[in-house]
Short mmCIF file of C-alpha atoms and ligand atoms in Angstrom, two decimals:
data_model
loop_
_atom_site.label_atom_id
_atom_site.label_comp_id
_atom_site.label_asym_id
_atom_site.label_seq_id
_atom_site.Cartn_x
_atom_site.Cartn_y
_atom_site.Cartn_z
CA UNK A 1 0.00 0.00 0.00
CA UNK A 2 0.97 3.66 -0.34
CA UNK A 3 1.14 5.29 3.10
CA UNK A 4 1.53 9.00 3.94
CA UNK A 5 2.92 9.86 7.37
CA UNK A 6 2.44 13.36 8.82
CA UNK A 7 5.57 14.03 10.85
CA UNK A 8 8.96 12.52 10.02
CA UNK A 9 10.57 12.13 13.43
CA UNK A 10 11.97 9.01 15.06
CA UNK A 11 8.51 7.46 15.38
CA UNK A 12 7.98 7.60 11.61
CA UNK A 13 11.55 6.35 11.15
CA UNK A 14 10.87 3.27 13.27
CA UNK A 15 7.47 2.67 11.61
CA UNK A 16 9.22 2.51 8.23
CA UNK A 17 12.15 0.39 9.42
CA UNK A 18 10.02 -2.04 11.38
CA UNK A 19 7.55 -2.64 8.52
CA UNK A 20 10.13 -2.80 5.72
CA UNK A 21 9.44 -6.47 4.94
CA UNK A 22 5.72 -5.71 4.41
CA UNK A 23 6.62 -3.89 1.20
CA UNK A 24 4.69 -0.61 1.64
CA UNK A 25 5.66 2.68 -0.02
CA UNK A 26 5.91 5.71 2.28
CA UNK A 27 5.85 9.48 1.86
CA UNK A 28 6.61 11.88 4.73
CA UNK A 29 5.14 15.35 5.21
CA UNK A 30 7.14 17.49 7.64
CA UNK A 31 8.15 21.18 7.66
CA UNK A 32 11.60 20.56 9.19
CA UNK A 33 14.89 20.04 7.38
CA UNK A 34 16.44 16.52 7.50
CA UNK A 35 14.10 14.98 10.08
CA UNK A 36 15.13 11.44 11.24
CA UNK A 37 12.76 9.51 8.94
CA UNK A 38 13.75 11.45 5.80
CA UNK A 39 16.71 9.09 5.22
CA UNK A 40 14.28 6.22 4.72
CA UNK A 41 11.48 7.59 2.49
CA UNK A 42 10.49 10.46 0.19
CA UNK A 43 10.14 13.64 2.25
CA UNK A 44 7.90 16.57 1.27
CA UNK A 45 9.20 19.54 3.25
CA UNK A 46 6.08 21.59 3.80
CA UNK A 47 3.50 22.62 6.39
CA UNK A 48 0.94 20.01 7.39
CA UNK A 49 -1.86 22.14 5.92
CA UNK A 50 -0.31 22.82 2.50
CA UNK A 51 -3.26 22.34 0.17
CA UNK A 52 -1.32 21.28 -2.90
CA UNK A 53 0.39 18.53 -0.88
CA UNK A 54 -2.91 17.39 0.62
CA UNK A 55 -4.42 17.10 -2.86
CA UNK A 56 -1.38 15.12 -4.02
CA UNK A 57 -1.72 12.72 -1.05
CA UNK A 58 -5.48 12.38 -1.60
CA UNK A 59 -4.91 11.44 -5.25
CA UNK A 60 -1.88 9.17 -4.91
CA UNK A 61 -1.94 7.46 -1.50
CA UNK A 62 -4.18 4.83 0.13
CA UNK A 63 -3.92 5.75 3.79
CA UNK A 64 -2.60 8.58 5.96
CA UNK A 65 -1.27 8.34 9.50
CA UNK A 66 0.75 10.46 11.94
CA UNK A 67 3.91 10.40 14.02
CA UNK A 68 3.04 13.72 15.66
CA UNK A 69 -0.30 14.63 17.18
CA UNK A 70 -0.44 18.36 16.48
CA UNK A 71 -1.30 18.01 12.80
CA UNK A 72 -4.07 20.42 11.70
CA UNK A 73 -7.45 18.70 12.12
CA UNK A 74 -8.73 20.46 8.97
CA UNK A 75 -5.98 18.74 6.90
CA UNK A 76 -6.99 15.32 8.15
CA UNK A 77 -10.69 16.09 7.64
CA UNK A 78 -9.95 17.03 4.02
CA UNK A 79 -8.07 13.75 3.51
CA UNK A 80 -10.82 11.73 5.22
CA UNK A 81 -13.19 12.63 2.40
CA UNK A 82 -10.79 10.94 -0.06
CA UNK A 83 -8.71 8.22 1.64
CA UNK A 84 -8.49 6.33 4.94
CA UNK A 85 -7.03 8.40 7.76
CA UNK A 86 -5.94 6.37 10.79
CA UNK A 87 -6.29 7.30 13.59
CA UNK A 88 -9.43 9.34 12.79
CA UNK A 89 -9.30 13.14 13.08
CA UNK A 90 -11.98 12.97 15.83
CA UNK A 91 -9.51 11.11 18.09
CA UNK A 92 -6.74 13.58 17.31
CA UNK A 93 -8.97 16.55 18.09
CA UNK A 94 -9.58 15.19 21.59
CA UNK A 95 -5.94 14.21 22.19
CA UNK A 96 -4.78 17.71 21.20
CA UNK A 97 -6.75 19.27 24.06
CA UNK A 98 -6.20 18.20 27.69
CA UNK A 99 -9.63 19.49 28.73
CA UNK A 100 -11.55 17.52 26.07
CA UNK A 101 -9.40 14.48 26.86
CA UNK A 102 -10.15 14.58 30.58
CA UNK A 103 -13.86 15.25 29.91
CA UNK A 104 -13.97 12.12 27.74
CA UNK A 105 -12.18 10.03 30.38
CA UNK A 106 -14.81 11.16 32.89
CA UNK A 107 -17.71 10.48 30.52
CA UNK A 108 -16.40 6.91 29.99
CA UNK A 109 -16.02 6.39 33.73
CA UNK A 110 -12.20 6.28 33.54
CA UNK A 111 -10.49 7.49 36.74
CA UNK A 112 -9.02 11.03 36.50
CA UNK A 113 -7.55 13.49 38.98
CA UNK A 114 -9.61 16.54 40.01
CA UNK A 115 -9.31 19.10 37.18
CA UNK A 116 -10.95 22.21 35.78
CA UNK A 117 -10.60 25.00 33.27
CA UNK A 118 -8.90 28.22 34.49
CA UNK A 119 -8.46 31.64 32.90
CA UNK A 120 -6.89 33.75 35.68
CA UNK A 121 -5.11 33.65 39.07
CA UNK A 122 -8.43 34.03 40.94
CA UNK A 123 -9.71 30.85 39.30
CA UNK A 124 -6.58 29.06 40.55
CA UNK A 125 -7.11 30.24 44.12
CA UNK A 126 -10.79 29.31 44.03
CA UNK A 127 -10.16 25.86 42.55
CA UNK A 128 -7.24 25.00 44.82
CA UNK A 129 -8.94 26.50 47.91
CA UNK A 130 -5.66 28.26 48.65
CA UNK A 131 -3.53 25.07 48.48
CA UNK A 132 -1.67 25.99 45.33
CA UNK A 133 1.23 23.62 46.02
CA UNK A 134 -1.09 20.64 45.45
CA UNK A 135 -1.96 21.67 41.90
CA UNK A 136 -0.42 21.94 38.44
CA UNK A 137 -1.40 24.38 35.72
CA UNK A 138 -1.00 23.12 32.13
CA UNK A 139 -1.81 24.62 28.75
CA UNK A 140 -4.68 22.71 27.14
CA UNK A 141 -2.73 22.43 23.89
CA UNK A 142 0.87 22.03 22.72
CA UNK A 143 2.21 20.69 26.01
CA UNK A 144 4.56 17.73 25.89
CA UNK A 145 7.63 16.53 27.80
CA UNK A 146 6.74 18.82 30.71
CA UNK A 147 6.50 21.93 28.49
CA UNK A 148 3.86 24.58 29.26
CA UNK A 149 3.15 23.32 32.77
CA UNK A 150 4.04 24.59 36.25
CA UNK A 151 3.21 23.93 39.85
CA UNK A 152 0.60 26.51 40.89
CA UNK A 153 2.84 27.85 43.70
CA UNK A 154 5.63 28.76 41.25
CA UNK A 155 6.53 32.32 40.24
CA UNK A 156 3.24 34.18 39.60
CA UNK A 157 4.65 36.00 36.56
CA UNK A 158 5.35 32.62 34.85
CA UNK A 159 1.80 31.49 35.53
CA UNK A 160 0.29 34.79 34.37
CA UNK A 161 2.34 34.54 31.20
CA UNK A 162 1.10 30.98 30.57
CA UNK A 163 -2.50 32.07 31.22
CA UNK A 164 -2.30 35.08 28.93
CA UNK A 165 -0.98 33.07 25.98
CA UNK A 166 -2.91 29.82 26.38
CA UNK A 167 -6.20 28.27 27.41
CA UNK A 168 -5.28 26.29 30.55
CA UNK A 169 -6.40 23.59 32.92
CA UNK A 170 -5.58 23.06 36.56
CA UNK A 171 -5.13 19.53 37.93
CA UNK A 172 -4.59 18.15 41.38
CA UNK A 173 -1.13 16.56 41.72
CA UNK A 174 -1.54 12.80 42.05
CA UNK A 175 0.46 11.28 44.88
CA UNK A 176 1.37 8.25 42.81
CA UNK A 177 3.31 5.10 43.65
CA UNK A 178 4.31 4.65 40.01
CA UNK A 179 3.30 5.37 36.42
CA UNK A 180 2.28 2.83 33.76
CA UNK A 181 1.13 2.88 30.17
CA UNK A 182 -1.06 0.58 28.12
CA UNK A 183 -0.33 0.13 24.42
CA UNK A 184 -3.30 -1.13 22.46
CA UNK A 185 -4.29 -1.42 18.84
CA UNK A 186 -7.58 -1.73 16.94
CA UNK A 187 -8.17 -2.73 13.36
CA UNK A 188 -11.23 -1.78 11.25
CA UNK A 189 -12.67 -5.30 11.69
CA UNK A 190 -12.77 -4.59 15.45
CA UNK A 191 -9.80 -6.82 16.29
CA UNK A 192 -8.25 -5.34 19.44
CA UNK A 193 -4.90 -6.29 21.02
CA UNK A 194 -3.11 -5.17 24.16
CA UNK A 195 0.46 -5.43 25.39
CA UNK A 196 0.98 -6.07 29.09
CA UNK A 197 1.37 -2.80 31.03
CA UNK A 198 4.71 -0.97 31.01
CA UNK A 199 6.17 0.88 34.02
CA UNK A 200 7.47 4.37 33.27
CA UNK A 201 9.86 6.68 35.11
CA UNK A 202 9.77 10.43 34.36
CA UNK A 203 11.91 13.32 35.54
CA UNK A 204 10.72 16.91 35.06
CA UNK A 205 7.90 15.66 32.86
CA UNK A 206 10.22 13.75 30.47
CA UNK A 207 10.25 9.95 30.16
CA UNK A 208 13.67 8.67 31.27
CA UNK A 209 13.16 4.90 31.23
CA UNK A 210 10.51 2.20 30.81
CA UNK A 211 10.48 -1.26 32.30
CA UNK A 212 8.48 -4.09 30.73
CA UNK A 213 6.35 -5.89 31.84
CA UNK A 214 4.47 -4.46 34.82
CA UNK A 215 2.50 -7.51 35.83
CA UNK A 216 -0.73 -6.92 37.74
CA UNK A 217 -3.80 -8.85 36.59
CA UNK A 218 -6.38 -6.56 38.15
CA UNK A 219 -4.87 -3.32 36.84
CA UNK A 220 -4.29 -4.92 33.43
CA UNK A 221 -7.95 -5.82 33.08
CA UNK A 222 -9.12 -2.38 34.30
CA UNK A 223 -6.74 -0.66 31.84
CA UNK A 224 -8.00 -2.89 29.02
CA UNK A 225 -11.63 -2.07 29.86
CA UNK A 226 -10.80 1.66 29.71
CA UNK A 227 -8.90 1.24 26.45
CA UNK A 228 -11.64 -0.80 24.77
CA UNK A 229 -14.18 1.93 25.57
CA UNK A 230 -11.90 4.63 24.13
CA UNK A 231 -11.10 2.63 20.97
CA UNK A 232 -14.76 1.88 20.31
CA UNK A 233 -15.81 5.46 21.09
CA UNK A 234 -13.69 6.76 18.20
CA UNK A 235 -14.09 3.72 15.93
CA UNK A 236 -10.31 3.97 16.24
CA UNK A 237 -7.81 2.26 13.93
CA UNK A 238 -4.10 1.98 14.80
CA UNK A 239 -2.06 2.13 17.99
CA UNK A 240 -3.38 4.13 20.96
CA UNK A 241 -1.43 4.58 24.20
CA UNK A 242 -2.92 5.55 27.56
CA UNK A 243 -0.69 6.83 30.36
CA UNK A 244 -1.79 6.24 33.94
CA UNK A 245 -0.72 7.01 37.46
CA UNK A 246 -1.20 4.32 40.08
CA UNK A 247 -2.32 6.24 43.15
CA UNK A 248 -1.58 5.30 46.77
CA UNK A 249 -4.85 3.32 46.90
CA UNK A 250 -3.62 1.19 44.01
CA UNK A 251 -6.11 2.63 41.47
CA UNK A 252 -5.45 3.70 37.89
CA UNK A 253 -5.78 7.43 37.24
CA UNK A 254 -5.59 8.33 33.54
CA UNK A 255 -3.19 11.18 32.79
CA UNK A 256 -3.37 11.39 29.01
CA UNK A 257 -3.50 9.40 25.80
CA UNK A 258 -1.41 9.45 22.64
CA UNK A 259 -3.06 8.62 19.31
CA UNK A 260 0.11 7.03 17.94
CA UNK A 261 3.05 4.79 18.70
CA UNK A 262 4.74 5.94 21.90
CA UNK A 263 8.12 6.34 23.58
CA UNK A 264 7.11 3.88 26.32
CA UNK A 265 6.77 1.16 23.64
CA UNK A 266 10.22 1.40 22.05
CA UNK A 267 11.37 -1.71 23.96
CA UNK A 268 8.96 -3.74 21.77
CA UNK A 269 11.44 -3.72 18.84
CA UNK A 270 13.64 -6.18 20.74
CA UNK A 271 11.29 -7.28 23.54
CA UNK A 272 8.32 -8.49 21.50
CA UNK A 273 7.92 -10.67 18.45
CA UNK A 274 5.87 -7.80 16.99
CA UNK A 275 6.90 -4.21 17.71
CA UNK A 276 4.36 -1.45 18.29
CA UNK A 277 5.54 0.06 14.97
CA UNK A 278 4.80 -3.03 12.88
CA UNK A 279 1.53 -3.48 14.77
CA UNK A 280 0.44 0.07 13.85
CA UNK A 281 1.32 -0.32 10.18
CA UNK A 282 -0.41 -3.71 10.04
CA UNK A 283 -3.55 -2.32 11.72
CA UNK A 284 -3.85 0.66 9.34
CA UNK A 285 -3.39 -1.61 6.31
CA UNK A 286 -5.80 -4.26 7.65
CA UNK A 287 -3.19 -7.04 7.96
CA UNK A 288 -3.06 -7.58 11.72
CA UNK A 289 -4.14 -11.14 12.51
CA UNK A 290 -2.66 -11.75 15.91
CA UNK A 291 -0.36 -10.22 18.46
CA UNK A 292 2.07 -12.88 19.57
CA UNK A 293 2.55 -13.17 23.31
CA UNK A 294 6.24 -13.85 22.83
CA UNK A 295 7.77 -11.13 25.05
CA UNK A 296 11.12 -10.57 26.75
CA UNK A 297 11.56 -8.53 29.94
CA UNK A 298 13.02 -5.23 28.66
CA UNK A 299 14.41 -1.94 29.87
CA UNK A 300 14.33 1.08 27.55
CA UNK A 301 16.51 4.06 28.45
CA UNK A 302 16.07 7.38 26.64
CA UNK A 303 19.23 9.15 25.51
CA UNK A 304 18.75 12.86 26.13
CA UNK A 305 20.97 15.88 25.35
CA UNK A 306 24.21 14.01 24.47
CA UNK A 307 24.99 10.70 22.78
CA UNK A 308 26.77 8.13 24.97
CA UNK A 309 30.42 7.20 24.70
CA UNK A 310 30.48 4.17 22.35
CA UNK A 311 33.35 2.56 24.32
CA UNK A 312 31.45 2.67 27.61
CA UNK A 313 28.31 1.48 25.85
CA UNK A 314 30.08 -1.58 24.50
CA UNK A 315 30.57 -2.77 28.11
CA UNK A 316 26.82 -3.33 28.44
CA UNK A 317 25.87 -6.82 27.37
CA UNK A 318 22.81 -7.60 25.29
CA UNK A 319 21.96 -3.98 24.52
CA UNK A 320 20.62 -2.30 21.39
CA UNK A 321 21.38 1.36 20.73
CA UNK A 322 19.01 3.22 18.41
CA UNK A 323 20.48 6.51 17.22
CA UNK A 324 17.94 8.93 15.69
CA UNK A 325 20.70 10.89 13.96
CA UNK A 326 19.69 14.22 15.51
CA UNK A 327 21.94 17.09 16.52
CA UNK A 328 22.70 17.22 20.24
CA UNK A 329 20.63 19.76 22.18
CA UNK A 330 19.74 20.06 25.86
CA UNK A 331 16.99 17.55 26.81
CA UNK A 332 16.39 16.55 23.17
CA UNK A 333 15.57 12.85 22.66
CA UNK A 334 18.53 11.66 20.55
CA UNK A 335 18.07 7.92 20.76
CA UNK A 336 17.33 5.07 23.11
CA UNK A 337 18.94 1.90 24.42
CA UNK A 338 17.02 -1.31 25.02
CA UNK A 339 18.31 -4.11 27.23
CA UNK A 340 16.61 -7.49 27.43
CA UNK A 341 17.19 -10.07 30.17
CA UNK A 342 15.56 -13.15 31.63
CA UNK A 343 13.66 -11.18 34.27
CA UNK A 344 12.73 -7.67 35.36
CA UNK A 345 14.81 -8.22 38.52
CA UNK A 346 17.91 -8.89 36.37
CA UNK A 347 17.25 -5.68 34.46
CA UNK A 348 16.93 -3.62 37.63
P1 AMP B 401 2.17 15.25 30.89
O1 AMP B 401 2.81 16.43 30.29
O2 AMP B 401 0.77 15.47 31.32
O3 AMP B 401 2.35 14.02 30.06
O4 AMP B 401 2.98 14.92 32.22
C1 AMP B 401 4.32 14.47 32.19
C2 AMP B 401 4.67 13.89 33.54
O5 AMP B 401 4.54 14.91 34.56
C3 AMP B 401 3.79 12.75 34.01
O6 AMP B 401 4.16 11.53 33.45
C4 AMP B 401 4.05 12.83 35.50
O7 AMP B 401 5.30 12.29 35.85
C5 AMP B 401 4.05 14.34 35.76
N1 AMP B 401 2.64 14.80 36.00
C6 AMP B 401 1.82 15.37 35.10
N2 AMP B 401 0.59 15.62 35.64
C7 AMP B 401 0.64 15.19 36.91
C8 AMP B 401 -0.31 15.15 37.99
N3 AMP B 401 -1.55 15.63 37.87
N4 AMP B 401 0.11 14.61 39.16
C9 AMP B 401 1.36 14.12 39.32
N5 AMP B 401 2.30 14.14 38.35
C10 AMP B 401 1.96 14.67 37.15
#
C-alpha cells in the first residue's frame, strides 16, 4: 500500500524500518529540514496544511497516518473525504486538548484526577482553595515533555504569562506510587490487542526509562476495559497509548492518551515478536491477525541531550542502541537503548 505519514521524526523512522518487509511505499510530510525519517522515504518539506500537498496525497496514497499529534485537524478532515485516515481526526482533536481528553475520560467512567478550566489567578485560588502547592497548571494544547506546565505555587509571573498566551487547565497533583502505560491497537474489523502494562519513570515531565512488563492482573484488566471503551468510542484504527498514574490506593488514574506509537513502547522492537511500529502499520493496512505473546523482559533508556560514549556502551551486554541521527541539544531525545534479560529483577 501507499502510506503518507504526517511528521517525520523518530517514530515515523521506526514505523518505516520495522515494517520494511511488508513492502509498503511511504511518503513523509514534515516542515523541518532533514528529520530522522527522511533518510528512509520520500520527504515533502512543507507545512501540514499545505493544500497542494494534501491534494497530491489524496490522489496518490491509500492511507494517511501520523507520528506527531499536532497536525491540523482540517488537513486530516480534508483527507478523510478521499482516503483512509488512521487514527481518525476525531480522536486527534480530543488528544490535542487536555480538557476535552479529561472530559472524555470522565464520561467513559475512567479514573481522573480533580481538574478544571482556568483563565486567571483568581480561578486558581478558588479551585485550589488556597492550596496551590497541590496543583499543576497546564496549557490545554501544545504541552509535551513537561513543556507549558508549572506547579501553581511557582513564580506568579510565569503562571500569568502561561495564562495570557494559552487556554489552561488546573489539575490536582496525584500522589502516585508509580506510572504505567497501556499500548493497544484496533483494526477496522474490530480486532483489538493489548500489550501487558509498562512501568514508566519520568523526571521533570520527560520519560527517562521504561520497564516491561508491569505484571498486575487486576490493573491490566481495568486498563484494558478503559482502552476498549476509548477505541470503540472513536471507531479507532491503529495504535493508541494511555498513560496512567497508580495512586496510593492502588487505582489507575488516567493522565493522558497518545493517538500514535509511543516512547514507552520502544522496547517492543527487541522485547516483542511484533513491535508497536509493525503493529500500527499492520492495523492501518488491515493485515493484523494476531499479536504474539512472545515477550522478553526489557528496559528502555532514553538518551537525552548528548549521545553516549560508544566505548562505555560496548561494556553493556545484550543492549541495542538506536540513534535517531539528531543534533545534540539540551533535553532533546537523541536515541534510546534497550536491554533485554531473563527477568525484570535482572534488568533492575
Ligand atoms: P504530561 O505532560 O501530562 O504528560 O505529564 C508528564 C509527567 O509529569 C507525568 O508523566 C508525571 O510524571 C508528571 N505529571 C503530570 N501531571 C501530573 C499530575 N496531575 N500529578 C502528578 N504528576 C503529574
